[in-house]
Tab-separated table of C-alpha atoms in Angstrom:
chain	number	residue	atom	x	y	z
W	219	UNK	CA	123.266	110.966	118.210
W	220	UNK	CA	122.748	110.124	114.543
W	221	UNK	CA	122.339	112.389	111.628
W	222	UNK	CA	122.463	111.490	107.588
W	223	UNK	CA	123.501	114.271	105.033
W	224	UNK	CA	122.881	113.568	101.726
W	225	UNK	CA	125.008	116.230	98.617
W	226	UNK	CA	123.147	117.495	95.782
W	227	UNK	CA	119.281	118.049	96.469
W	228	UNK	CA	119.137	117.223	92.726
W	229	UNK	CA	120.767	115.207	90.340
W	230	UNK	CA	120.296	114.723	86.961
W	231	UNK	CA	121.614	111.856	84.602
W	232	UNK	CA	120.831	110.950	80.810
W	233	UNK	CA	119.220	107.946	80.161
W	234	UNK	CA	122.130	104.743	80.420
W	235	UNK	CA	124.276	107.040	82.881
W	236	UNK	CA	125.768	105.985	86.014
W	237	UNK	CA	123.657	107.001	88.904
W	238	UNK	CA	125.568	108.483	92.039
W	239	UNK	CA	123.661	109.023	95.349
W	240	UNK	CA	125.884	110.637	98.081
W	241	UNK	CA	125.005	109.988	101.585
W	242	UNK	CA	127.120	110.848	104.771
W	243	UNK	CA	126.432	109.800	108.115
W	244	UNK	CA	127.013	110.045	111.730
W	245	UNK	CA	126.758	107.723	114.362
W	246	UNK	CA	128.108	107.297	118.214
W	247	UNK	CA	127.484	103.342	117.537
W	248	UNK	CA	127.682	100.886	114.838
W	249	UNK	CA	124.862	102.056	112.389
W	250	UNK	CA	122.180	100.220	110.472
W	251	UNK	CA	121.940	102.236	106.775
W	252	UNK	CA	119.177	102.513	104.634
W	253	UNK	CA	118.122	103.724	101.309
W	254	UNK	CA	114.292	104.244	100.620
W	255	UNK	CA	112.887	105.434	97.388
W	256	UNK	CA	109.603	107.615	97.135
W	257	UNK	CA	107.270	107.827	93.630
W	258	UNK	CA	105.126	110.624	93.527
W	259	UNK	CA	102.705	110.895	95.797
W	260	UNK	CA	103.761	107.422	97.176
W	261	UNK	CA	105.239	106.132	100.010
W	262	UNK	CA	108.849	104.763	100.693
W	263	UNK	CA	110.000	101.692	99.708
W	264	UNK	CA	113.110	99.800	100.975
W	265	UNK	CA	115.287	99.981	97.658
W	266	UNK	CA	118.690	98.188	99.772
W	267	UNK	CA	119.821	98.407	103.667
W	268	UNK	CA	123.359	97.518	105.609
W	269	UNK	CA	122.971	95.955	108.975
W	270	UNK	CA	126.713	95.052	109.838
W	271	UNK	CA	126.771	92.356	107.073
W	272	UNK	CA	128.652	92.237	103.691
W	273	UNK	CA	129.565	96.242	103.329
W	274	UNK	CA	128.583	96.372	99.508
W	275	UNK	CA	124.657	95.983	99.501
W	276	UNK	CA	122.537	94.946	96.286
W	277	UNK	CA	119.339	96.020	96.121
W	278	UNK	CA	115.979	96.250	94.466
W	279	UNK	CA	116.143	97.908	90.713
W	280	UNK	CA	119.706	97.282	90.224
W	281	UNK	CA	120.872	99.342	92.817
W	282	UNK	CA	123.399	99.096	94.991
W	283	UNK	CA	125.565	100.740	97.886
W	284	UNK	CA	128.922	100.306	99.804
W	285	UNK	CA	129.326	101.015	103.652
W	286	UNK	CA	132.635	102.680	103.748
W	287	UNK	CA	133.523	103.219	107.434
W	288	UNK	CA	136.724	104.945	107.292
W	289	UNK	CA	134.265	107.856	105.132
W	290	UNK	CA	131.593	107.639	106.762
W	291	UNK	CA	129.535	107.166	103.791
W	292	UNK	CA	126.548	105.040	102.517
W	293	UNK	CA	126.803	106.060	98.700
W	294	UNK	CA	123.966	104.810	96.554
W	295	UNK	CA	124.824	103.709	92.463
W	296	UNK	CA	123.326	102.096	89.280
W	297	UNK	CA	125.306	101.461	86.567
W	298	UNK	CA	122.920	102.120	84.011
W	299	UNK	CA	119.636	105.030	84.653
W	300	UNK	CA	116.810	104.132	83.294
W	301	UNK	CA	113.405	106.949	82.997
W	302	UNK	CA	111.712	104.672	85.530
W	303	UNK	CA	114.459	105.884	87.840
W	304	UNK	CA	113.164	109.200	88.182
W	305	UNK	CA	112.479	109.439	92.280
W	306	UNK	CA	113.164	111.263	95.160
W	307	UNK	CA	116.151	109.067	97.098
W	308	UNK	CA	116.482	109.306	101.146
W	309	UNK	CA	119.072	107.613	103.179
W	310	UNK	CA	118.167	106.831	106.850
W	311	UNK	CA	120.970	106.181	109.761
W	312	UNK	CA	119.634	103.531	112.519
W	313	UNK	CA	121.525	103.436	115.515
W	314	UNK	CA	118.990	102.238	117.734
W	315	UNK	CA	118.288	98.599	117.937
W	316	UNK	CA	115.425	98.524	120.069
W	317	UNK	CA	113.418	101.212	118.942
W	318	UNK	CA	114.271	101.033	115.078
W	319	UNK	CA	113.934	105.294	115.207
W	320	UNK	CA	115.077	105.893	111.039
W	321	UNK	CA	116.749	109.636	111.095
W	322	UNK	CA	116.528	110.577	107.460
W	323	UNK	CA	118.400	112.508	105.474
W	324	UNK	CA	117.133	115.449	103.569
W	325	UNK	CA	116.942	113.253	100.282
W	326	UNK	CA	117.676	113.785	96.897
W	327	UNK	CA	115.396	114.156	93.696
W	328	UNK	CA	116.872	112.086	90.817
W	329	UNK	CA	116.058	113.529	87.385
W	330	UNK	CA	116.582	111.087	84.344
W	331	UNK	CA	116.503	112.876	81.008
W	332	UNK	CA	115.876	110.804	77.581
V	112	UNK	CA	96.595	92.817	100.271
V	113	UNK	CA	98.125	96.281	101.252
V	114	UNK	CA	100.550	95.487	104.307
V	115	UNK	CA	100.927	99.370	105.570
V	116	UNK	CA	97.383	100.627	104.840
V	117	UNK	CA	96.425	104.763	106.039
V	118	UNK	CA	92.869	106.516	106.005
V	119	UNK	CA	92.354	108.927	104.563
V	120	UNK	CA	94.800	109.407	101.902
V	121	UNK	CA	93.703	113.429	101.432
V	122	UNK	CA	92.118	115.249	104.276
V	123	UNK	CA	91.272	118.739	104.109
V	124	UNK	CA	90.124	120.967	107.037
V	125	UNK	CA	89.595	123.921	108.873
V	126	UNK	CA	92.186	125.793	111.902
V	127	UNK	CA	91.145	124.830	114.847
V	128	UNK	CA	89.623	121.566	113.983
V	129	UNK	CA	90.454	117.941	115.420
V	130	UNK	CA	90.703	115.219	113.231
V	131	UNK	CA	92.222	111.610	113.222
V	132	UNK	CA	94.261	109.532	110.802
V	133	UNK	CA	94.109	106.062	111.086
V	134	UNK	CA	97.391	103.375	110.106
V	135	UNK	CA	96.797	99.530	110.198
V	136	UNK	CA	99.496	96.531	108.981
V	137	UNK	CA	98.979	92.988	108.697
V	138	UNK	CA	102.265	92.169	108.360
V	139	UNK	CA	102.269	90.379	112.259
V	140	UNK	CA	104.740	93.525	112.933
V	141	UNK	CA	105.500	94.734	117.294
V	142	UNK	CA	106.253	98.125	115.951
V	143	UNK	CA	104.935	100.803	114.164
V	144	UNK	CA	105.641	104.419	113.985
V	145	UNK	CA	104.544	107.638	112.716
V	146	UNK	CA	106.263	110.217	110.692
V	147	UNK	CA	105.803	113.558	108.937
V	148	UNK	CA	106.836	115.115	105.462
V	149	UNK	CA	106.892	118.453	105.570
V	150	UNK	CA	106.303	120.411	102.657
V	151	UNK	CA	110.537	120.391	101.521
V	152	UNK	CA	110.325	116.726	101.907
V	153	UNK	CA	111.892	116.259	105.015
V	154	UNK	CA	110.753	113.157	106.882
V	155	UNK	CA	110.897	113.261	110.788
V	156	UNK	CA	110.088	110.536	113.167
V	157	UNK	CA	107.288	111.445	115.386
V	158	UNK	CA	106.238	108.556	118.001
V	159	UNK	CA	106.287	104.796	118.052
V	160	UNK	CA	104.542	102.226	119.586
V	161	UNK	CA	105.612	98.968	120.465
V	162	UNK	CA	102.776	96.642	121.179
V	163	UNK	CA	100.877	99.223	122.444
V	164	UNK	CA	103.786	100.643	124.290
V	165	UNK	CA	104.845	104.304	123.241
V	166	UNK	CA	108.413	103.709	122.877
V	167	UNK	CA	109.536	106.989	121.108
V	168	UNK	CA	107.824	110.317	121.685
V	169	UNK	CA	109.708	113.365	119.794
V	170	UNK	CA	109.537	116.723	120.392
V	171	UNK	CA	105.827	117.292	118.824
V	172	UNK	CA	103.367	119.489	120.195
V	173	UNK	CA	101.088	117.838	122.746
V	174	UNK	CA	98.038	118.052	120.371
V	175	UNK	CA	99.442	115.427	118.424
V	176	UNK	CA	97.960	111.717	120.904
V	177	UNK	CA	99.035	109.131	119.261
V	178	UNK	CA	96.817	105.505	120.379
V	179	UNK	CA	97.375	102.224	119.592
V	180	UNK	CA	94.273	99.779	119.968
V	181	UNK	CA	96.076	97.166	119.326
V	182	UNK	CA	99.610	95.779	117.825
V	183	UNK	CA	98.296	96.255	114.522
V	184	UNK	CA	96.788	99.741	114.614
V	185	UNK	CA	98.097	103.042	114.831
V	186	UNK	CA	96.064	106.129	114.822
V	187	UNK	CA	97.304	109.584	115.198
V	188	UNK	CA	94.714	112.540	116.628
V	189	UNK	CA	95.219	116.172	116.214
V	190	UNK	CA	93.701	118.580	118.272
V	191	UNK	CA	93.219	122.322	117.255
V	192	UNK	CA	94.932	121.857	114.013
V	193	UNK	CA	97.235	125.072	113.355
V	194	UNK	CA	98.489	125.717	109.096
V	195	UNK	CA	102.007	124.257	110.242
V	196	UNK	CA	100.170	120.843	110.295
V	197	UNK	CA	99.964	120.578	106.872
V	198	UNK	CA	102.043	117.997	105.558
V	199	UNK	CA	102.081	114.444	104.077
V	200	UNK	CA	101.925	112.022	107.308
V	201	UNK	CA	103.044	107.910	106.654
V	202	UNK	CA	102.619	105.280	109.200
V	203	UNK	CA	105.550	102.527	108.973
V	204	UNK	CA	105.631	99.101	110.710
V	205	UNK	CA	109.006	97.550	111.274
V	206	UNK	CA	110.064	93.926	111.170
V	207	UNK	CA	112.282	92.900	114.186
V	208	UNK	CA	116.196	93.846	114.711
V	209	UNK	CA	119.412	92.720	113.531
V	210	UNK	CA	119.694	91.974	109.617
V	211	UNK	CA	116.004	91.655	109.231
V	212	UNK	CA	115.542	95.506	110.429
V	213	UNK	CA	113.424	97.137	108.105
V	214	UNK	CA	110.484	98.989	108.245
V	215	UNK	CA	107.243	99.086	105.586
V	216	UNK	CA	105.911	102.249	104.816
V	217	UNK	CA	102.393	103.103	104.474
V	218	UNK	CA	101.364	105.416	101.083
V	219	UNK	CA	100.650	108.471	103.320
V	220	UNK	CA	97.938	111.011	103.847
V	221	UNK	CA	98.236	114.051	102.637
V	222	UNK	CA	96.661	116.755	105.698
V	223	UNK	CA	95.800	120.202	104.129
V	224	UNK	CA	94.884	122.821	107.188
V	225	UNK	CA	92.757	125.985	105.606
């Protein structure tokens, strides 16, 4: 079974801070991670995913992630936060292949201040 | 041209009433799923189809039918809708396995139940 637990349902950062998204997994077999961003009152979009390739993952927006194994963690970053930023942030574990079923985690709000 | 598109985007309703929500992609995509928001913003898978094959079924009460005319439609009926229903529901397609896995997410309707 797979499960995703993401710390901090909130997170605020001025303006040109480092953004730091934690996400924690679980997985009984090799897992496909993904990090989707959601507007207001918009759907999710792909922002950067790790299929079993390079373990540090660029993304859309600057953003980026490392697949650290031995942690168990998918942590999301961006050096620099811009106002535009200002999202709610899920991770999603995939450890089926066939069926592609995303469990997500509880996702974070990401508050940039001026 | 919207790949994930979802009517309606706001539906509001009575208890007890049916109603349908309807999901198309023309993106080409086998597989497309359904899945709810609730009203904290947790995302749960519901069903999937793959080309017109129900491939994932979670625990959801049986007046949720999913039907899928077609690989590129997916609609979702609800029979004898209760207040729980109420949530944001998105309709995702997915592109394939392996390093291409990602799915496209539809902008979501919104279900109010009165």
């Amino acid at each position: 079974a797979q499960s995703v637990t993401q710390l901090g349902s909130h997170v605020s950062v001025s303006e040109g801070a480092l953004v730091l998204l934690r996400c924690n997994y679980s997985s009984s077999v090799p897992p496909y991670l993904f990090w989707y961003v959601q507007y207001p009152n918009q759907g999710l979009q792909l922002l950067l995913k790790y299929t079993s390739a390079a373990t540090l993952v660029k993304g859309i927006n600057g953003f980026e992630a490392e697949f650290k194994k031995s942690e168990t963690s998918f942590h999301l970053t961006k050096p620099s936060a811009h106002m535009s930023d200002a999202a709610e942030y899920f991770c999603a574990v995939s450890g089926s292949s066939n069926t592609g079923k995303l469990i997500f985690g509880q996702g974070t709000t990401l508050q940039v201040k001026p | 041209d919207t790949a994930v598109s979802q009517t309606p985007k706001y539906l509001v309703t009575q208890m007890g009433n049916d109603k349908s929500i309807k999901c198309e992609q023309n993106l080409g995509h086998d597989t497309m799923y359904w899945y709810k928001q609730d009203s904290k913003k947790f995302l749960k898978i519901m069903f999937s189809y793959n080309n017109k094959e129900l491939i994932i079924n979670e625990t959801v009460p049986n007046r949720f039918s999913p039907k899928s005319p077609d690989k590129a439609h997916l609609n979702l009926h609800i029979n004898s809708l209760e207040l729980g229903d109420s949530a944001v529901y998105f309709c995702a397609s997915r592109l394939g396995g392996g390093s291409t896995d990602t799915q496209y997410f539809g902008p979501g309707t919104r279900l109010t139940v009165l």
